[in-house]
Structure formats: structure tokens, C-alpha cells
Short mmCIF file of N, CA and C in Angstrom, two decimals:
data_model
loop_
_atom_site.label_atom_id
_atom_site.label_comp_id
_atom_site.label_asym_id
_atom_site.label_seq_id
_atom_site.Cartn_x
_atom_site.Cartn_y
_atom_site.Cartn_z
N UNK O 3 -21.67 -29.12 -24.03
CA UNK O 3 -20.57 -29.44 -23.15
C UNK O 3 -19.51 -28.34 -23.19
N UNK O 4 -18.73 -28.01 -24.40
CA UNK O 4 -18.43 -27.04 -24.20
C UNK O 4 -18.81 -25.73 -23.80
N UNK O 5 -20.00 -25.59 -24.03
CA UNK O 5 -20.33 -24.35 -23.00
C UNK O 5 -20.34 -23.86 -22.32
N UNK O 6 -20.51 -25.27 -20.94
CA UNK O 6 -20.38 -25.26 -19.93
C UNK O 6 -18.86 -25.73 -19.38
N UNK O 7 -18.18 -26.30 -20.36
CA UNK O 7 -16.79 -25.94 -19.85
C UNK O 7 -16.28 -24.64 -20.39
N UNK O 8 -16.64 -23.70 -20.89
CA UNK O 8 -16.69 -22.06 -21.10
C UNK O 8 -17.21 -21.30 -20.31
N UNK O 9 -17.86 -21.93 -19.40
CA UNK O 9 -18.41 -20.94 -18.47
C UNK O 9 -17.71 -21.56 -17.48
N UNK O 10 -17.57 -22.86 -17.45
CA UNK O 10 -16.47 -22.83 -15.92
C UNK O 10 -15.27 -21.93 -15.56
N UNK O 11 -14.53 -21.76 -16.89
CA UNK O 11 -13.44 -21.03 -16.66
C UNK O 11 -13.60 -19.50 -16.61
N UNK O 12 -14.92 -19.32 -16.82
CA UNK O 12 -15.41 -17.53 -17.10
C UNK O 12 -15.40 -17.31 -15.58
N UNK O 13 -16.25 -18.63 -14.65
CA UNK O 13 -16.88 -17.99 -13.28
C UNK O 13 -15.85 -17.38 -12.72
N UNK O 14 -14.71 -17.83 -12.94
CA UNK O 14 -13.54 -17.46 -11.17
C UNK O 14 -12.79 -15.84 -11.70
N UNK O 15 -12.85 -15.76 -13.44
CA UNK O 15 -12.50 -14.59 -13.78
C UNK O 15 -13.82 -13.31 -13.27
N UNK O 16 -14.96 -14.23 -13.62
CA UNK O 16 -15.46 -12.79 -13.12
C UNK O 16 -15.86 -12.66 -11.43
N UNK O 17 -15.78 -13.69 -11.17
CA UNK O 17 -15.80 -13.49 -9.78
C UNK O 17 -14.76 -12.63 -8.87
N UNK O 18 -13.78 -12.94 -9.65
CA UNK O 18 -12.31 -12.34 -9.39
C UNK O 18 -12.54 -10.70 -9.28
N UNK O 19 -13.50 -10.15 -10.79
CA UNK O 19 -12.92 -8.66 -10.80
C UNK O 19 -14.63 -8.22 -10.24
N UNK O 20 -15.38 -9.06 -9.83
CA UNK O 20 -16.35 -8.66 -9.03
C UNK O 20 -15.86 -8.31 -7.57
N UNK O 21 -14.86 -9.22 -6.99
CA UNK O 21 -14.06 -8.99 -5.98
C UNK O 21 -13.37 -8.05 -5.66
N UNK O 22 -12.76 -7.48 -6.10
CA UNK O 22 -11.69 -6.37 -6.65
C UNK O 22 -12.89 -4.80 -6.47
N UNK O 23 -14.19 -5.18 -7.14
CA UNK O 23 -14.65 -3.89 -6.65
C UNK O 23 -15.13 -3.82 -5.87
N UNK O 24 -15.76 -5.02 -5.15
CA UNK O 24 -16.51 -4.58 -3.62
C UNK O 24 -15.50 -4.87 -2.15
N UNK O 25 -14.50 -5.07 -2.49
CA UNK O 25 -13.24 -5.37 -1.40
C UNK O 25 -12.58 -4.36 -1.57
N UNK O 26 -11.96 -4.06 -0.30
CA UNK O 26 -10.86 -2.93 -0.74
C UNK O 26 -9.59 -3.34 -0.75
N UNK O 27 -8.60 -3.26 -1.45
CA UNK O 27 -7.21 -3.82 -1.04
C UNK O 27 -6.83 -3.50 0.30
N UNK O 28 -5.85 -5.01 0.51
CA UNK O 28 -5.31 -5.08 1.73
C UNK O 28 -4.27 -3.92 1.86
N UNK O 29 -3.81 -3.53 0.72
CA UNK O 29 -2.43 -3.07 0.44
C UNK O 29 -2.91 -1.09 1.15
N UNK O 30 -1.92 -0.46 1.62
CA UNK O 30 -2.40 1.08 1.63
C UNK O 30 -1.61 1.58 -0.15
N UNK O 31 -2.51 1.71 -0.70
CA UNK O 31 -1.87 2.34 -1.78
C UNK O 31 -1.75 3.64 -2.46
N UNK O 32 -3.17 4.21 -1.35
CA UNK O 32 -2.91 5.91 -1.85
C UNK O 32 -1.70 6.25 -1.36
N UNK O 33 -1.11 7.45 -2.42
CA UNK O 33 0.06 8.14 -2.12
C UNK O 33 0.57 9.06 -0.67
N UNK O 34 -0.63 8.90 0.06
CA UNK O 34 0.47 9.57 1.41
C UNK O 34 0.47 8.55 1.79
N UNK O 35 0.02 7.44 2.08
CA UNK O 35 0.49 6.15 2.78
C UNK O 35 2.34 5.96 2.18
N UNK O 36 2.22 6.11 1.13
CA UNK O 36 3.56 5.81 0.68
C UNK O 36 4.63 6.68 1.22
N UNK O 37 4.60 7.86 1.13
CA UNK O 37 5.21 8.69 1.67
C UNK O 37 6.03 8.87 2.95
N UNK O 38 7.21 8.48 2.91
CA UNK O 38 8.10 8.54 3.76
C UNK O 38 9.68 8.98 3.67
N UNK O 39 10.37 9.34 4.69
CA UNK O 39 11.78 9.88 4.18
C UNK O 39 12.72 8.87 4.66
N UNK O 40 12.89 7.85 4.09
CA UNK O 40 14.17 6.55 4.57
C UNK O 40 15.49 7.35 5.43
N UNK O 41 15.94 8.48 4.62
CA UNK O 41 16.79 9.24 5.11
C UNK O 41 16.83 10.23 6.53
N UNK O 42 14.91 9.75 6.87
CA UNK O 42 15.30 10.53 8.30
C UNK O 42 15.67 9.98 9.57
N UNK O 43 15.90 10.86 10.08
CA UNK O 43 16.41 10.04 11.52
C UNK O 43 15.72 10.92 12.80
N UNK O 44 14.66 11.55 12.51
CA UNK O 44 13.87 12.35 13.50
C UNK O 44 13.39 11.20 14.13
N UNK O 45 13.01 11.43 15.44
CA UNK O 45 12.49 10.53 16.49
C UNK O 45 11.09 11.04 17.21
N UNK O 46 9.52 10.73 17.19
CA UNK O 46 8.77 11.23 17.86
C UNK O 46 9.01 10.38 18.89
N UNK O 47 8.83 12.04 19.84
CA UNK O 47 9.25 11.44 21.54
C UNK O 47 7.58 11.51 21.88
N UNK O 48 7.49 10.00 22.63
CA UNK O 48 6.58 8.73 22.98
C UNK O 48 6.61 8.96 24.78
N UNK O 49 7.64 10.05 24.93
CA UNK O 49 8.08 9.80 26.66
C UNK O 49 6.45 9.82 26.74
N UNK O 50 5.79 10.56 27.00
CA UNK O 50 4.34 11.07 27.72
C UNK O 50 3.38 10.16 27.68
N UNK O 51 3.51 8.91 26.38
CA UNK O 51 3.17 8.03 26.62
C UNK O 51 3.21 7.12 27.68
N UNK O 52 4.48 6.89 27.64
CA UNK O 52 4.90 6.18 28.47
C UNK O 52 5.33 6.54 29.80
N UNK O 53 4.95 7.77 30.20
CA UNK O 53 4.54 8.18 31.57
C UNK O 53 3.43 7.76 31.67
N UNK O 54 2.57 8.31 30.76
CA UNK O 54 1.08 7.52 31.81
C UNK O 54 0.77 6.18 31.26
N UNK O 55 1.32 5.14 30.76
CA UNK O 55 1.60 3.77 31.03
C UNK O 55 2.13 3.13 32.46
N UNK O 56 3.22 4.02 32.72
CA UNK O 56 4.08 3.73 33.76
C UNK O 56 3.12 4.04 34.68
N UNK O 57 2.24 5.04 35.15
CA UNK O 57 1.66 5.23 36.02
C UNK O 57 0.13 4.78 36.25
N UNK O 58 -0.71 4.32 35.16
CA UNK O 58 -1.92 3.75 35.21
C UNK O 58 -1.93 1.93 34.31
N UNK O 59 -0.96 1.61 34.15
CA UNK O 59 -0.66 0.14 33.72
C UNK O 59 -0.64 -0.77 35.46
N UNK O 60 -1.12 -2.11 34.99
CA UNK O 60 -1.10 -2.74 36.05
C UNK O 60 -0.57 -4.07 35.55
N UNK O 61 0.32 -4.41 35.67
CA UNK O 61 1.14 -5.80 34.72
C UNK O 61 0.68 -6.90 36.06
N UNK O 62 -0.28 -7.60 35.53
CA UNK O 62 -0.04 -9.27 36.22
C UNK O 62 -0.38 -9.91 35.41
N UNK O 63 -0.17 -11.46 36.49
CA UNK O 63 -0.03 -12.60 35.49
C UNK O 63 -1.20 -13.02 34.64
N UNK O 64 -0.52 -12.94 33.63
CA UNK O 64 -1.37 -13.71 32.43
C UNK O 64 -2.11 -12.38 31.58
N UNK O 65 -2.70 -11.16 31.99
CA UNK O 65 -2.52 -10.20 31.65
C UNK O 65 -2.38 -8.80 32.42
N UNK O 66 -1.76 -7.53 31.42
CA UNK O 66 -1.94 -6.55 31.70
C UNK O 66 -3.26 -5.56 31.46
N UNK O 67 -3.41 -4.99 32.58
CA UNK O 67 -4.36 -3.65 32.49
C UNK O 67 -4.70 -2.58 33.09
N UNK O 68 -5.24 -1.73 32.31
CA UNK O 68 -5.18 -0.37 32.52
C UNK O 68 -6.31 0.11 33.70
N UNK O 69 -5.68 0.42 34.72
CA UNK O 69 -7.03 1.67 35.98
C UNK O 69 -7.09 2.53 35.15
N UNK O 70 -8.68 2.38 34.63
CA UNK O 70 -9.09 3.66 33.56
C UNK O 70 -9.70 4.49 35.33
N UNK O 71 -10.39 3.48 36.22
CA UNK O 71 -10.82 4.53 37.16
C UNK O 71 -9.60 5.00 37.77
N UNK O 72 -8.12 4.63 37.89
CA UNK O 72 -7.15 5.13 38.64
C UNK O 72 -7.16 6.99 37.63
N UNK O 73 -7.36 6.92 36.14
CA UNK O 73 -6.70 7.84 35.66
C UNK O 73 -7.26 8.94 35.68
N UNK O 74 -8.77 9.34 36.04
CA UNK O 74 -9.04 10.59 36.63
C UNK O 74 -9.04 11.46 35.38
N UNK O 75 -9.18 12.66 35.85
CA UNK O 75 -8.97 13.48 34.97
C UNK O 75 -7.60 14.15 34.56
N UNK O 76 -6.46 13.85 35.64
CA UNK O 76 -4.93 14.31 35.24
C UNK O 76 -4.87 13.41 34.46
N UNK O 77 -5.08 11.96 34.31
CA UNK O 77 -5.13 11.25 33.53
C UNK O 77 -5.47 11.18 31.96
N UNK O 78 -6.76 11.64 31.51
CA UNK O 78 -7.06 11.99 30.88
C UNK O 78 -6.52 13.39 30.25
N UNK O 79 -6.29 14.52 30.64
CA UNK O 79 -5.55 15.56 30.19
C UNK O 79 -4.03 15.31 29.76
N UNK O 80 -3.04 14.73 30.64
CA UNK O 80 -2.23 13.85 29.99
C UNK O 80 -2.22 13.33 28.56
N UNK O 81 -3.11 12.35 28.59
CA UNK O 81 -3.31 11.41 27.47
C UNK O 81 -3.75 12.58 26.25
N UNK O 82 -4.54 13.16 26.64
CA UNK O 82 -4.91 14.05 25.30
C UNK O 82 -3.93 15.40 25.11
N UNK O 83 -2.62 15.64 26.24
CA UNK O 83 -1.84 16.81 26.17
C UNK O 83 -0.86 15.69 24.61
N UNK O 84 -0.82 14.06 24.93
CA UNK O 84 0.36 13.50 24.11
C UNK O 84 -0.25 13.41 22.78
N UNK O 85 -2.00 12.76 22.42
CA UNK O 85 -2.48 13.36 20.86
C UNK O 85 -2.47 14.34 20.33
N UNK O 86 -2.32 15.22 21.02
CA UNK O 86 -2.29 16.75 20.64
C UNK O 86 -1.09 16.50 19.87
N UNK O 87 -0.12 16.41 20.82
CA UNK O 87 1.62 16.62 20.25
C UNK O 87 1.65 15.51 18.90
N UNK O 88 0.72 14.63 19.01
CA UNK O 88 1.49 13.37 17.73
C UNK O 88 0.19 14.36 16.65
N UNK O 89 -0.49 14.71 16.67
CA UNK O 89 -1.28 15.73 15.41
C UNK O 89 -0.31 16.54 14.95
N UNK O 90 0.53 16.94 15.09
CA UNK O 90 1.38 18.09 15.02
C UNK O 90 2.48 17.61 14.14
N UNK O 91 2.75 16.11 14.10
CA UNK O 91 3.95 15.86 13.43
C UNK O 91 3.61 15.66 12.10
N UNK O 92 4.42 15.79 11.30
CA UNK O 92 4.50 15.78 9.78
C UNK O 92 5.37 14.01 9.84
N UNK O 93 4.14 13.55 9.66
CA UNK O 93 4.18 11.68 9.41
C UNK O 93 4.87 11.28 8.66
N UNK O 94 4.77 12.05 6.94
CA UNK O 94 5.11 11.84 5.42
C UNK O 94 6.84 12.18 5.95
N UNK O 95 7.30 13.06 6.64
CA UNK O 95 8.65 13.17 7.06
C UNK O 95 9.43 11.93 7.24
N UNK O 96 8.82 11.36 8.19
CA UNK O 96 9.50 10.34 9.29
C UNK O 96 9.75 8.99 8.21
N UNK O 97 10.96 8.22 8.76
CA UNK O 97 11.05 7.10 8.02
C UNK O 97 10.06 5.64 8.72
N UNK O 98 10.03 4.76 7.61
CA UNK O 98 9.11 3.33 7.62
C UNK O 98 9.14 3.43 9.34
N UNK O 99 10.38 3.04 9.67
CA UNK O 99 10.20 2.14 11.33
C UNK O 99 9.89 3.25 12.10
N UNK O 100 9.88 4.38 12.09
CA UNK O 100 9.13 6.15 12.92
C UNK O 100 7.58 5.90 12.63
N UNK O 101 7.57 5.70 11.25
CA UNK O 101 5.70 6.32 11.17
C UNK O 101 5.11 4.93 11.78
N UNK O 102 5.93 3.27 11.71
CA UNK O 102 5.47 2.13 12.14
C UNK O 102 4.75 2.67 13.58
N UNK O 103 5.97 3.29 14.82
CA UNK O 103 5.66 3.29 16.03
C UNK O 103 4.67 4.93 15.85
N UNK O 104 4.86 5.58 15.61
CA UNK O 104 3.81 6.59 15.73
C UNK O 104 2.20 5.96 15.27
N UNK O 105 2.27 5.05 14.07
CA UNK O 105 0.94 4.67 14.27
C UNK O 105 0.11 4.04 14.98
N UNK O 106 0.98 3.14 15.80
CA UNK O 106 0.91 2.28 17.02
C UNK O 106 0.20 2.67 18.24
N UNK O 107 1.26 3.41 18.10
CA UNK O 107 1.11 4.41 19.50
C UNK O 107 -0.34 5.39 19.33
N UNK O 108 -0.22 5.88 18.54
CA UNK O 108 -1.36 6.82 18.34
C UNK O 108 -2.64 5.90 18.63
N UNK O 109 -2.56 4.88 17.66
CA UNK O 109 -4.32 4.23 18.00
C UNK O 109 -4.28 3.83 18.94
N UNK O 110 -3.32 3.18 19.82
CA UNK O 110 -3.70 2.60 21.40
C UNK O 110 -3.52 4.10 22.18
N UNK O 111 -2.94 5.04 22.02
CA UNK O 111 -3.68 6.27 22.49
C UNK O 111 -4.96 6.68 22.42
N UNK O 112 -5.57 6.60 21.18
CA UNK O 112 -6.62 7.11 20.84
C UNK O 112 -7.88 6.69 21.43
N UNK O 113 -7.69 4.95 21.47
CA UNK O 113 -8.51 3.88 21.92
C UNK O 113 -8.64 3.97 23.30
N UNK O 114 -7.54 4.17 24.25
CA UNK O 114 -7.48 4.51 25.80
C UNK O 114 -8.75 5.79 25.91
N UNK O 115 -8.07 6.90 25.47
CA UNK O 115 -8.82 8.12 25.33
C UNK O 115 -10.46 7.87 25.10
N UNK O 116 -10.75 6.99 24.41
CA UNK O 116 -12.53 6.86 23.89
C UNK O 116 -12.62 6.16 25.12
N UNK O 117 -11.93 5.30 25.68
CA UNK O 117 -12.50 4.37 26.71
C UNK O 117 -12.63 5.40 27.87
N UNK O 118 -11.83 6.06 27.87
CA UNK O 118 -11.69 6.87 29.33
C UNK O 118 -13.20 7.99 29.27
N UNK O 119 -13.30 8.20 28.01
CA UNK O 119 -14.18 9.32 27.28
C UNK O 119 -15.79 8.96 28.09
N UNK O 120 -15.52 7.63 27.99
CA UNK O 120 -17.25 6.74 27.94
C UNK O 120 -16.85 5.98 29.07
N UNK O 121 -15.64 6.13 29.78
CA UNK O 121 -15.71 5.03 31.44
C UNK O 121 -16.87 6.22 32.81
N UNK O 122 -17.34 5.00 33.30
CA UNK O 122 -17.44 3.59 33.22
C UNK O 122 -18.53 2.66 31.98
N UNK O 123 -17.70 1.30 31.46
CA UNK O 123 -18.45 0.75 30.43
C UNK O 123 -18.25 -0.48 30.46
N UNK O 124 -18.87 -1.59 29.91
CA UNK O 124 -18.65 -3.07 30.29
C UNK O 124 -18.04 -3.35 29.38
N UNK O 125 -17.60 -2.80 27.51
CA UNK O 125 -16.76 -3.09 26.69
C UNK O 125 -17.07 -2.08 25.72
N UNK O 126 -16.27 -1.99 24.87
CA UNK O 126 -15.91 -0.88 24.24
C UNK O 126 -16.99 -0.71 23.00
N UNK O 127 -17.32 -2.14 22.85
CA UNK O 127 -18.30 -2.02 22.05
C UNK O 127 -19.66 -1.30 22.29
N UNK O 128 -20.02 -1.22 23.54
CA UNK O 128 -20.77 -0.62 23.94
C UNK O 128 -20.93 0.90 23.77
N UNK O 129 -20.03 1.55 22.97
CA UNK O 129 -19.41 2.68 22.97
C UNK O 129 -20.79 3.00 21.32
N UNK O 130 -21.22 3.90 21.71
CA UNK O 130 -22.15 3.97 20.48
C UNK O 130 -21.77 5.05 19.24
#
């Protein structure tokens, strides 16, 4: 009996640090994730984003979406003239709420860009 109440309390410990190695933390904990300057007040300018939002966004009801066929290839050159510019910035600079919207921005840039890359497609998953 006791044995097996010795092994009850063993399972959840080792299950625990069995967990721990095949999961990865939720947390970002390598050191450039950490890396930021609270003290800055630099601003990445997003305008170019939000030009070609403004110009290939289609807001109706219930949802918004994007004419990937409206965006062509000015479209596309656009979009990849504004990744260009966010590669360029020094991230570890910028403070918490800067690198928040630069990361934002960047992957729904990035994500437009693959879609546009591989349009026409029935979902993104399709994307091999």
C-alpha cells in the first residue's frame, strides 16, 4: 500500500519534468527577447503600412478583407519596399510598447506578402 501511495505522488513529479523537456516554455526567455530600451522614445514609422491597407483593405459588415487580386504587383513591391525598412531596425533599441507594434505589424506583413507570393489560393494552408 504504501508503495503505491509512493508512486502516486512520484507520477505528477515526473510527469511534470518530463513536460518541461518536451514543451517549450510559453515564456520568450532567451536574452534578445528581453532586450529592450524602456527609455526610448524612437517610433517605427508603419505609414507604408498603412498606405497599402488604406488602399487594398475592404471593411464590410461582419468582416474585413484584403483584394490580394486588387494588389498587383505595385502592390506587392510596396508591401515588400515596407519589410525591407522594418529588417533594418535595431528591435533590442525600441521600448516594450515599439517592439509590441513592430512585431505585429511585421507578421501580418509578412503573412499578406506569402499570400500575395502564392495568390491565387483557396487558403493559406495550401501554401506548401
Amino acid at each position: 500500500m504504501r508503495l503505491i501511495a509512493f508512486a502516486l505522488l512520484l507520477v505528477p513529479a515526473v510527469l511534470g519534468a518530463l513536460e518541461r523537456l518536451a514543451v517549450p516554455s510559453s515564456e520568450l526567455e532567451h536574452p534578445i527577447w528581453q532586450r529592450h530600451d524602456p527609455a526610448s522614445t524612437v517610433q517605427v514609422d508603419h505609414s507604408a503600412w498603412g498606405a497599402f491597407l488604406e488602399r487594398h483593405l475592404r471593411v464590410g459588415p461582419g468582416a474585413n478583407r484584403l483584394d490580394y487580386a486588387g494588389a498587383g504587383a505595385s502592390g506587392r513591391a510596396a508591401l515588400g519596399g515596407y519589410i525591407d525598412t522594418l529588417q533594418g531596425v535595431a528591435v533590442t533599441t525600441l521600448s516594450r510598447d515599439e517592439q509590441f507594434a513592430y512585431w505585429v505589424n511585421l507578421y501580418n506583413a509578412a503573412t499578406i506578402a506569402l499570400i500575395l507570393d502564392n495568390y491565387p489560393l483557396e487558403s493559406i494552408r495550401d501554401i506548401g
